[in-house]
Short mmCIF file of C-alpha atoms and ligand atoms in Angstrom, two decimals:
data_model
loop_
_atom_site.label_atom_id
_atom_site.label_comp_id
_atom_site.label_asym_id
_atom_site.label_seq_id
_atom_site.Cartn_x
_atom_site.Cartn_y
_atom_site.Cartn_z
CA UNK A 1 13.86 45.24 -105.47
CA UNK A 2 15.46 48.33 -103.84
CA UNK A 3 18.81 47.14 -102.72
CA UNK A 4 21.15 49.81 -101.55
CA UNK A 5 23.95 51.25 -103.66
CA UNK A 6 26.29 50.16 -100.86
CA UNK A 7 25.24 46.55 -101.34
CA UNK A 8 25.60 46.86 -105.13
CA UNK A 9 29.09 48.16 -104.71
CA UNK A 10 29.97 45.32 -102.34
CA UNK A 11 28.55 42.75 -104.79
CA UNK A 12 30.66 44.17 -107.59
CA UNK A 13 33.76 44.16 -105.44
CA UNK A 14 33.22 40.52 -104.46
CA UNK A 15 32.68 39.55 -108.10
CA UNK A 16 29.15 38.36 -107.22
CA UNK A 17 27.73 40.91 -109.70
CA UNK A 18 28.97 42.02 -113.07
CA UNK A 19 28.54 45.56 -114.37
CA UNK A 20 26.91 44.47 -117.65
CA UNK A 21 24.45 42.16 -115.89
CA UNK A 22 23.60 44.91 -113.50
CA UNK A 23 23.00 47.39 -116.36
CA UNK A 24 20.84 44.91 -118.24
CA UNK A 25 18.81 44.34 -115.08
CA UNK A 26 18.25 48.09 -114.73
CA UNK A 27 17.33 48.48 -118.44
CA UNK A 28 14.86 45.61 -118.15
CA UNK A 29 13.20 47.22 -115.09
CA UNK A 30 13.13 50.58 -116.78
CA UNK A 31 11.44 49.07 -119.87
CA UNK A 32 8.92 47.22 -117.76
CA UNK A 33 8.10 49.88 -115.20
CA UNK A 34 8.91 53.36 -116.32
CA UNK A 35 5.75 53.74 -118.32
CA UNK A 36 3.94 53.93 -115.01
CA UNK A 37 6.31 56.52 -113.52
CA UNK A 38 7.78 58.54 -116.41
CA UNK A 39 10.95 59.13 -114.43
CA UNK A 40 13.20 58.95 -117.52
CA UNK A 41 13.21 61.43 -120.36
CA UNK A 42 15.81 59.46 -122.38
CA UNK A 43 18.13 56.52 -122.10
CA UNK A 44 21.79 56.37 -123.11
CA UNK A 45 21.76 52.59 -123.67
CA UNK A 46 24.48 52.43 -126.32
CA UNK A 47 27.15 54.35 -124.41
CA UNK A 48 26.05 52.70 -121.14
CA UNK A 49 26.53 49.23 -122.61
CA UNK A 50 30.04 50.14 -123.80
CA UNK A 51 30.90 51.66 -120.41
CA UNK A 52 29.56 48.59 -118.62
CA UNK A 53 31.66 46.28 -120.84
CA UNK A 54 34.81 48.25 -120.00
CA UNK A 55 33.91 48.03 -116.33
CA UNK A 56 33.42 44.27 -116.66
CA UNK A 57 37.01 43.96 -117.73
CA UNK A 58 38.33 46.11 -114.93
CA UNK A 59 36.32 44.24 -112.37
CA UNK A 60 37.40 40.90 -113.72
CA UNK A 61 41.03 42.05 -113.55
CA UNK A 62 40.37 43.33 -109.98
CA UNK A 63 41.43 46.78 -111.03
CA UNK A 64 38.36 48.94 -110.43
CA UNK A 65 38.64 52.72 -110.86
CA UNK A 66 36.73 53.23 -107.63
CA UNK A 67 34.15 51.67 -105.36
CA UNK A 68 31.43 52.64 -107.83
CA UNK A 69 33.11 51.27 -110.90
CA UNK A 70 30.33 49.65 -112.96
CA UNK A 71 27.42 51.09 -110.94
CA UNK A 72 24.53 52.34 -113.11
CA UNK A 73 23.63 55.99 -112.35
CA UNK A 74 21.04 58.33 -113.93
CA UNK A 75 21.19 62.11 -114.18
CA UNK A 76 18.63 64.85 -113.70
CA UNK A 77 18.19 66.49 -117.11
CA UNK A 78 19.94 69.66 -116.11
CA UNK A 79 23.39 68.00 -116.24
CA UNK A 80 25.19 68.45 -119.54
CA UNK A 81 26.55 65.30 -121.03
CA UNK A 82 28.45 65.36 -124.25
CA UNK A 83 26.41 64.28 -127.21
CA UNK A 84 23.22 63.67 -125.22
CA UNK A 85 20.20 65.96 -125.48
CA UNK A 86 19.77 68.02 -122.35
CA UNK A 87 16.45 69.85 -122.03
CA UNK A 88 16.24 70.87 -118.34
CA UNK A 89 12.53 69.90 -118.56
CA UNK A 90 11.94 72.77 -120.99
CA UNK A 91 10.71 73.12 -124.58
CA UNK A 92 13.10 75.98 -125.07
CA UNK A 93 16.08 73.56 -124.80
CA UNK A 94 14.51 70.79 -126.88
CA UNK A 95 17.14 69.64 -129.37
CA UNK A 96 20.05 71.11 -127.37
CA UNK A 97 22.96 68.67 -127.43
CA UNK A 98 25.85 69.92 -125.27
CA UNK A 99 29.35 69.45 -126.68
CA UNK A 100 30.81 68.81 -123.21
CA UNK A 101 30.26 67.00 -119.88
CA UNK A 102 29.39 68.68 -116.60
CA UNK A 103 32.27 68.18 -114.12
CA UNK A 104 30.09 66.00 -111.88
CA UNK A 105 29.28 63.73 -114.86
CA UNK A 106 32.92 63.60 -115.99
CA UNK A 107 33.91 62.66 -112.41
CA UNK A 108 31.29 59.89 -112.20
CA UNK A 109 32.59 58.53 -115.48
CA UNK A 110 36.18 58.75 -114.32
CA UNK A 111 35.13 56.70 -111.29
CA UNK A 112 33.72 54.08 -113.63
CA UNK A 113 29.98 54.78 -113.09
CA UNK A 114 27.74 53.79 -116.02
CA UNK A 115 25.40 56.66 -117.02
CA UNK A 116 22.05 55.14 -117.94
CA UNK A 117 20.03 58.18 -118.98
CA UNK A 118 18.42 61.52 -118.17
CA UNK A 119 15.66 62.02 -115.66
CA UNK A 120 12.53 64.15 -115.62
CA UNK A 121 12.39 67.42 -113.64
CA UNK A 122 10.41 70.57 -113.21
CA UNK A 123 11.23 73.03 -115.99
CA UNK A 124 14.56 74.72 -115.09
CA UNK A 125 14.25 73.07 -111.66
CA UNK A 126 11.46 75.41 -110.73
CA UNK A 127 8.86 73.48 -108.78
CA UNK A 128 8.22 70.94 -106.04
CA UNK A 129 6.22 68.27 -107.91
CA UNK A 130 7.77 67.64 -111.35
CA UNK A 131 4.42 68.80 -112.79
CA UNK A 132 6.17 71.80 -114.36
CA UNK A 133 8.13 69.59 -116.73
CA UNK A 134 7.28 70.38 -120.33
CA UNK A 135 7.26 66.64 -120.92
CA UNK A 136 4.54 65.57 -118.50
CA UNK A 137 4.79 64.77 -114.80
CA UNK A 138 6.57 61.93 -113.05
CA UNK A 139 4.54 59.80 -110.62
CA UNK A 140 5.36 58.62 -107.14
CA UNK A 141 6.07 54.86 -106.99
CA UNK A 142 4.31 54.63 -103.60
CA UNK A 143 1.04 55.94 -105.07
CA UNK A 144 0.75 56.66 -108.75
CA UNK A 145 -1.87 59.32 -108.21
CA UNK A 146 0.67 61.39 -106.22
CA UNK A 147 3.67 63.50 -107.17
CA UNK A 148 7.20 62.34 -106.38
CA UNK A 149 8.03 65.88 -105.30
CA UNK A 150 10.45 68.07 -107.23
CA UNK A 151 12.20 69.41 -108.85
CA UNK A 152 14.43 66.26 -108.91
CA UNK A 153 11.29 64.12 -108.97
CA UNK A 154 12.52 61.86 -111.77
CA UNK A 155 15.75 61.17 -109.79
CA UNK A 156 13.88 60.31 -106.58
CA UNK A 157 11.19 58.17 -108.29
CA UNK A 158 13.78 56.23 -110.33
CA UNK A 159 15.84 55.51 -107.22
CA UNK A 160 12.79 54.66 -104.97
CA UNK A 161 11.40 52.29 -107.59
CA UNK A 162 14.72 50.49 -107.89
CA UNK A 163 15.22 51.45 -111.59
CA UNK A 164 18.76 52.61 -110.78
CA UNK A 165 20.77 52.33 -107.58
CA UNK A 166 21.71 56.03 -107.60
CA UNK A 167 21.07 59.32 -109.29
CA UNK A 168 22.26 62.89 -109.30
CA UNK A 169 19.99 65.83 -108.64
CA UNK A 170 20.33 69.55 -107.88
CA UNK A 171 18.96 71.45 -104.92
CA UNK A 172 18.33 75.17 -105.01
CA UNK A 173 15.62 75.31 -102.36
CA UNK A 174 15.05 71.67 -101.52
CA UNK A 175 14.89 69.91 -104.85
CA UNK A 176 16.96 66.87 -103.75
CA UNK A 177 15.75 66.58 -100.15
CA UNK A 178 12.01 67.12 -100.68
CA UNK A 179 11.60 64.52 -103.45
CA UNK A 180 13.88 62.07 -101.52
CA UNK A 181 11.54 62.53 -98.55
CA UNK A 182 8.30 62.09 -100.60
CA UNK A 183 9.71 58.97 -102.35
CA UNK A 184 11.40 57.30 -99.39
CA UNK A 185 15.04 57.52 -100.43
CA UNK A 186 18.11 59.37 -99.11
CA UNK A 187 19.06 62.71 -100.63
CA UNK A 188 21.97 64.99 -99.80
CA UNK A 189 22.46 68.62 -100.62
CA UNK A 190 26.18 69.32 -99.96
CA UNK A 191 27.56 72.57 -98.74
CA UNK A 192 27.55 75.37 -101.29
CA UNK A 193 30.98 74.94 -102.98
CA UNK A 194 31.46 71.28 -102.15
CA UNK A 195 30.54 70.01 -105.65
CA UNK A 196 31.31 71.76 -108.95
CA UNK A 197 28.31 73.09 -110.89
CA UNK A 198 30.23 73.46 -114.13
CA UNK A 199 28.02 72.20 -116.92
CA UNK A 200 24.88 72.16 -114.76
CA UNK A 201 22.17 74.46 -116.19
CA UNK A 202 21.95 77.40 -113.78
CA UNK A 203 18.72 78.35 -111.95
CA UNK A 204 19.83 80.58 -109.06
CA UNK A 205 23.61 80.57 -108.93
CA UNK A 206 24.05 81.64 -105.24
CA UNK A 207 21.85 78.70 -104.17
CA UNK A 208 22.27 75.87 -106.66
CA UNK A 209 24.15 72.80 -105.50
CA UNK A 210 24.61 69.29 -107.03
CA UNK A 211 24.05 66.19 -104.90
CA UNK A 212 23.34 62.47 -104.82
CA UNK A 213 20.16 60.38 -104.23
CA UNK A 214 20.33 56.68 -103.32
CA UNK A 215 18.20 54.18 -101.38
CA UNK A 216 20.83 54.17 -98.61
CA UNK A 217 23.15 56.51 -96.77
CA UNK A 218 26.22 54.59 -97.81
CA UNK A 219 25.23 55.01 -101.44
CA UNK A 220 24.89 58.74 -101.02
CA UNK A 221 28.35 58.83 -99.38
CA UNK A 222 29.90 56.84 -102.25
CA UNK A 223 28.46 59.17 -104.84
CA UNK A 224 29.45 62.28 -102.98
CA UNK A 225 33.02 60.93 -102.62
CA UNK A 226 33.35 60.72 -106.41
CA UNK A 227 31.86 64.12 -107.30
CA UNK A 228 33.12 66.40 -104.46
CA UNK A 229 36.11 68.66 -104.59
CA UNK A 230 37.59 71.73 -106.27
CA UNK A 231 37.16 72.33 -109.99
CA UNK A 232 39.03 75.12 -111.69
CA UNK A 233 36.03 75.57 -114.01
CA UNK A 234 33.71 76.58 -111.17
CA UNK A 235 35.10 79.51 -109.18
CA UNK A 236 32.64 78.83 -106.35
CA UNK A 237 33.95 75.33 -105.78
CA UNK A 238 35.99 75.05 -102.61
CA UNK A 239 39.62 74.01 -102.31
CA UNK A 240 38.98 72.24 -99.00
CA UNK A 241 40.17 68.67 -99.07
CA UNK A 242 37.52 65.99 -99.39
CA UNK A 243 37.52 63.61 -96.42
CA UNK A 244 36.86 59.88 -96.64
CA UNK A 245 33.05 59.80 -96.12
CA UNK A 246 33.05 55.98 -95.94
CA UNK A 247 35.17 56.08 -92.79
CA UNK A 248 33.29 58.98 -91.18
CA UNK A 249 30.03 57.17 -91.82
CA UNK A 250 30.77 54.30 -89.52
CA UNK A 251 31.79 56.41 -86.51
CA UNK A 252 29.47 56.31 -83.50
CA UNK A 253 27.14 59.27 -83.03
CA UNK A 254 27.56 59.12 -79.27
CA UNK A 255 28.19 62.60 -77.84
CA UNK A 256 26.81 64.59 -80.78
CA UNK A 257 24.41 67.40 -80.07
CA UNK A 258 21.34 67.85 -82.24
CA UNK A 259 19.53 71.19 -82.21
CA UNK A 260 15.73 71.04 -82.34
CA UNK A 261 14.49 74.39 -83.66
CA UNK A 262 11.01 75.25 -82.42
CA UNK A 263 10.22 77.29 -85.51
CA UNK A 264 10.50 74.16 -87.67
CA UNK A 265 8.05 72.10 -85.59
CA UNK A 266 5.27 74.66 -85.71
CA UNK A 267 2.01 75.31 -87.47
CA UNK A 268 1.39 73.64 -90.79
CA UNK A 269 3.20 70.44 -89.85
CA UNK A 270 1.24 67.23 -90.39
CA UNK A 271 0.79 65.26 -87.14
CA UNK A 272 1.87 61.90 -88.59
CA UNK A 273 5.00 63.48 -90.09
CA UNK A 274 5.83 65.06 -86.76
CA UNK A 275 5.42 61.75 -84.92
CA UNK A 276 7.71 59.85 -87.28
CA UNK A 277 10.37 62.58 -87.09
CA UNK A 278 10.22 62.68 -83.33
CA UNK A 279 10.51 58.89 -83.19
CA UNK A 280 13.71 59.16 -85.34
CA UNK A 281 15.02 61.82 -82.95
CA UNK A 282 14.33 59.49 -80.00
CA UNK A 283 16.31 56.72 -81.73
CA UNK A 284 19.24 59.10 -82.16
CA UNK A 285 18.95 59.97 -78.45
CA UNK A 286 19.09 56.26 -77.59
CA UNK A 287 22.27 56.06 -79.64
CA UNK A 288 23.87 58.64 -77.39
CA UNK A 289 23.03 62.00 -79.04
CA UNK A 290 21.79 64.94 -76.98
CA UNK A 291 18.74 66.78 -78.21
CA UNK A 292 18.91 70.48 -77.48
CA UNK A 293 16.00 72.95 -77.99
CA UNK A 294 17.16 75.93 -80.13
CA UNK A 295 15.62 78.83 -81.94
CA UNK A 296 16.10 79.92 -85.56
CA UNK A 297 14.08 83.08 -85.16
CA UNK A 298 14.42 84.16 -88.82
CA UNK A 299 13.56 80.84 -90.37
CA UNK A 300 9.92 81.76 -90.86
CA UNK A 301 11.07 84.43 -93.30
CA UNK A 302 13.02 81.96 -95.40
CA UNK A 303 10.38 81.27 -98.07
CA UNK A 304 9.81 84.97 -98.73
CA UNK A 305 13.54 85.71 -98.97
CA UNK A 306 14.14 82.61 -101.13
CA UNK A 307 11.48 83.51 -103.71
CA UNK A 308 12.99 86.91 -104.14
CA UNK A 309 16.64 85.84 -104.37
CA UNK A 310 15.96 82.72 -106.48
CA UNK A 311 13.65 84.53 -108.94
CA UNK A 312 16.00 87.48 -109.28
CA UNK A 313 18.90 85.25 -110.11
CA UNK A 314 16.75 83.12 -112.43
CA UNK A 315 15.58 86.17 -114.38
CA UNK A 316 19.23 86.92 -115.11
CA UNK A 317 20.35 83.34 -115.80
CA UNK A 318 17.47 82.64 -118.18
CA UNK A 319 18.13 85.74 -120.30
CA UNK A 320 20.49 83.70 -122.42
CA UNK A 321 17.66 81.61 -123.88
CA UNK A 322 16.77 83.86 -126.81
CA UNK A 323 16.70 81.41 -129.70
CA UNK A 324 20.16 82.35 -130.92
CA UNK A 325 22.53 79.94 -129.20
CA UNK A 326 20.59 77.08 -127.60
CA UNK A 327 17.69 74.83 -128.47
CA UNK A 328 14.36 76.11 -129.84
CA UNK A 329 14.11 79.05 -132.26
CA UNK A 330 10.76 80.55 -133.35
CA UNK A 331 10.12 81.77 -136.91
CA UNK A 332 9.72 85.57 -137.09
CA UNK A 333 10.28 88.51 -139.35
CA UNK A 334 12.62 90.54 -137.18
CA UNK A 335 15.26 89.72 -134.58
CA UNK A 336 13.22 91.24 -131.73
CA UNK A 337 10.09 89.28 -132.77
CA UNK A 338 12.18 86.16 -132.95
CA UNK A 339 13.39 86.68 -129.36
CA UNK A 340 9.88 87.35 -128.15
CA UNK A 341 8.24 84.47 -129.93
CA UNK A 342 10.99 82.03 -128.87
CA UNK A 343 10.59 82.89 -125.23
CA UNK A 344 6.80 82.95 -125.42
CA UNK A 345 6.67 79.50 -127.02
CA UNK A 346 9.64 77.98 -125.23
CA UNK A 347 9.05 78.74 -121.52
CA UNK A 348 6.23 77.31 -119.46
CA UNK A 349 3.90 79.29 -117.11
CA UNK A 350 5.92 78.85 -113.91
CA UNK A 351 9.18 79.84 -115.54
CA UNK A 352 7.55 82.97 -116.97
CA UNK A 353 6.08 83.81 -113.57
CA UNK A 354 9.54 83.51 -112.01
CA UNK A 355 11.19 85.61 -114.70
CA UNK A 356 8.62 88.36 -114.19
CA UNK A 357 8.85 88.21 -110.38
CA UNK A 358 12.63 88.32 -110.53
CA UNK A 359 12.76 91.15 -113.04
CA UNK A 360 10.41 93.13 -110.83
CA UNK A 361 12.41 92.50 -107.70
CA UNK A 362 15.54 93.76 -109.44
CA UNK A 363 14.07 96.79 -111.13
CA UNK A 364 15.02 100.38 -110.31
CA UNK A 365 12.90 101.67 -107.42
CA UNK A 366 12.05 98.17 -106.13
CA UNK A 367 15.60 96.76 -105.76
CA UNK A 368 16.11 98.03 -102.21
CA UNK A 369 12.69 97.09 -101.00
CA UNK A 370 12.79 93.53 -102.33
CA UNK A 371 16.15 92.13 -103.52
CA UNK A 372 18.41 93.95 -101.07
CA UNK A 373 16.03 93.31 -98.16
CA UNK A 374 15.88 89.57 -99.05
CA UNK A 375 19.65 89.46 -98.99
CA UNK A 376 19.69 91.03 -95.49
CA UNK A 377 17.17 88.44 -94.25
CA UNK A 378 19.39 85.76 -95.81
CA UNK A 379 22.31 87.00 -93.67
CA UNK A 380 20.12 86.86 -90.56
CA UNK A 381 19.11 83.30 -91.34
CA UNK A 382 22.71 82.32 -91.75
CA UNK A 383 23.59 83.92 -88.44
CA UNK A 384 20.83 82.00 -86.66
CA UNK A 385 22.51 78.73 -87.72
CA UNK A 386 25.98 80.08 -86.84
CA UNK A 387 24.77 80.90 -83.35
CA UNK A 388 23.34 77.41 -82.87
CA UNK A 389 26.64 75.84 -84.10
CA UNK A 390 28.68 78.20 -81.84
CA UNK A 391 26.56 76.98 -78.91
CA UNK A 392 27.75 73.40 -79.52
CA UNK A 393 25.06 72.10 -81.86
CA UNK A 394 26.53 69.60 -84.38
CA UNK A 395 23.40 69.38 -86.61
CA UNK A 396 19.90 70.75 -86.72
CA UNK A 397 16.98 68.36 -87.09
CA UNK A 398 13.55 68.96 -88.65
CA UNK A 399 11.01 67.31 -90.91
CA UNK A 400 12.15 67.50 -94.55
CA UNK A 401 8.64 68.38 -95.70
CA UNK A 402 5.49 69.38 -93.80
CA UNK A 403 3.42 66.64 -95.43
CA UNK A 404 3.77 63.34 -97.27
CA UNK A 405 3.40 63.22 -101.05
CA UNK A 406 0.50 65.23 -102.36
CA UNK A 407 -1.80 64.40 -105.28
CA UNK A 408 -1.01 65.38 -108.82
CA UNK A 409 -2.88 68.53 -109.54
CA UNK A 410 -3.49 69.24 -105.85
CA UNK A 411 -1.23 72.28 -105.70
CA UNK A 412 -0.48 73.01 -109.32
CA UNK A 413 -3.00 75.88 -109.53
CA UNK A 414 -1.75 77.46 -106.29
CA UNK A 415 1.84 78.61 -106.49
CA UNK A 416 1.93 79.71 -102.87
CA UNK A 417 0.75 76.32 -101.54
CA UNK A 418 3.41 74.70 -103.71
CA UNK A 419 6.12 77.07 -102.46
CA UNK A 420 5.28 76.17 -98.87
CA UNK A 421 6.33 72.59 -99.56
CA UNK A 422 9.94 73.89 -99.23
CA UNK A 423 9.53 75.66 -95.90
CA UNK A 424 11.98 73.40 -94.05
CA UNK A 425 14.48 72.92 -96.84
CA UNK A 426 15.05 76.52 -98.07
CA UNK A 427 16.88 77.76 -94.92
CA UNK A 428 19.87 75.47 -95.61
CA UNK A 429 20.20 76.84 -99.18
CA UNK A 430 20.04 80.43 -98.05
CA UNK A 431 22.74 79.70 -95.42
CA UNK A 432 24.84 77.55 -97.83
CA UNK A 433 24.77 74.64 -95.41
CA UNK A 434 24.72 70.87 -96.13
CA UNK A 435 21.44 69.06 -95.55
CA UNK A 436 20.32 65.46 -95.84
CA UNK A 437 16.90 63.77 -95.87
CA UNK A 438 16.63 60.23 -94.62
CA UNK A 439 13.52 58.06 -94.59
CA UNK A 440 12.13 57.65 -91.07
CA UNK A 441 8.71 56.00 -91.34
CA UNK A 442 5.36 55.99 -93.13
CA UNK A 443 2.02 57.62 -92.64
CA UNK A 444 -1.18 55.64 -92.34
CA UNK A 445 -1.67 55.64 -96.04
CA UNK A 446 1.75 53.96 -96.46
CA UNK A 447 3.51 57.07 -97.83
CA UNK A 448 7.12 57.65 -96.79
CA UNK A 449 8.29 60.37 -94.38
CA UNK A 450 11.74 61.90 -94.22
CA UNK A 451 13.76 63.53 -91.44
CA UNK A 452 16.17 66.29 -92.36
CA UNK A 453 19.56 67.01 -90.72
CA UNK A 454 21.44 70.26 -91.52
CA UNK A 455 25.10 70.59 -90.58
CA UNK A 456 28.04 72.94 -90.34
CA UNK A 457 29.66 74.09 -93.57
CA UNK A 458 31.67 71.20 -95.14
CA UNK A 459 30.66 68.84 -92.36
CA UNK A 460 28.86 66.35 -94.63
CA UNK A 461 30.69 63.65 -92.68
CA UNK A 462 28.74 64.32 -89.46
CA UNK A 463 25.43 64.43 -91.39
CA UNK A 464 26.14 61.11 -93.04
CA UNK A 465 27.06 59.60 -89.70
CA UNK A 466 23.82 60.79 -88.10
CA UNK A 467 21.81 59.74 -91.19
CA UNK A 468 23.34 56.27 -91.01
CA UNK A 469 22.32 55.95 -87.38
CA UNK A 470 18.80 57.22 -88.19
CA UNK A 471 18.54 54.79 -91.10
CA UNK A 472 19.41 51.73 -88.97
CA UNK A 473 16.26 51.89 -86.89
CA UNK A 474 13.82 52.51 -89.72
CA UNK A 475 11.21 50.23 -91.12
CA UNK A 476 12.13 48.87 -94.58
CA UNK A 477 9.41 48.61 -97.19
CA UNK A 478 9.26 48.62 -100.97
CA UNK A 479 6.61 50.27 -103.04
CA UNK A 480 4.05 47.71 -104.26
CA UNK A 481 4.42 46.76 -107.88
CA UNK A 482 8.09 47.84 -107.94
N1 LIG B 1 10.77 74.02 -105.10
C1 LIG B 1 11.70 75.10 -105.05
C2 LIG B 1 11.46 76.04 -106.20
O1 LIG B 1 10.50 75.86 -106.88
C3 LIG B 1 13.09 74.59 -105.06
C4 LIG B 1 13.55 74.17 -106.39
C5 LIG B 1 14.95 73.62 -106.40
O2 LIG B 1 15.56 73.38 -105.36
N2 LIG B 1 15.52 73.55 -107.61
O3 LIG B 1 12.18 76.96 -106.44
#
């Protein structure tokens, strides 16, 4: 039943669909199907029903707040929403009820979107499979023995299974694009600064970015339109005007140049994934794009640099969870013991690993060798992209992920194997660039494959245009049983 968010918006606009009906249909599907997936951590049925009723009236009066007025949307559980428990997939935040909305959430609500609930994720967004959630893993709708990817695995699974027409996620190293790829939906990580992170629980602040997931490119464009733009509460948000993505989307891709980096089509890439990605590239070429071989010589160092920068920032961001201000507090005799016991009980193994790695990378005597060096590599990676763009490349293409969805448990005991799942997505985060994953085919086992496009800063418009063209030629399927 996966109909695109674009279609849903058109149905609402014509009056063929009513927001309340649409919400009830989603709630019914969630009740019937989410036991199999565990995409949702909690629903916000009461407030959603009230919001949908208000949207019914606006739609009936033909006075919608925006194109997504009345569209049901779900949120990764690291977005604060006033009065709704927000755990970030962690025991340490169990019981934390934020007294305010994240800006992205407030903007969705101001556009009339109906927030349905909160979605599962890897604890503190650290992971690539959603297995690091303290509340149990999410499953992939295409094969319930496999992971949906992560860390926005709940978002991707819910969208791919047609439980909601759209969701928000966050992407620090690939957490929107990788699960979108493994679940067969579209996921966009905007440029660093394009969307406010105010009220989004921080993982690695120089990398984190908020973005949409939807079954279709148009849906992603509609969601981006409503959340993008400057916010005085996030100093890293950009003042650049937000263009009309809906208009840019429909422009022809003729004449665009797509860079094909040899480093991202190398060892470790599954043959079936490569074939599907190259077929998508050939379709773009038929549409009038030029494919140009390029080199991103420092891209092979991206994973190493990322896992130093991200862990260093995480170790600092997570210092605030000490049992005093947020969520879980352990019983202990002294303040110091309370801190220690709270953190020991509250954080899971991967989060503890990252805090230790990050603390080590930042400590006196090791700072220059690790953290500072990683920052230099980061600059080199950004320059590689700048050179490609200066040479006339409009976007860089690659697979989103080296393989299709892996089995639950397959990589959970091997952090390095898990980290390598992000090898193609991490460079865009380090360089601050926008990136999108679009479904482009299936492997022999029927698992979806995604192609990634990375663009110039603030050029989400070109990415959406290319993604729309790539999407046109793809084979449409729905996961069995959903
Ligand atoms: N999988 C990567 C990590 O574990 C990326 C996570 C993310 O983008 N939030 O850090």
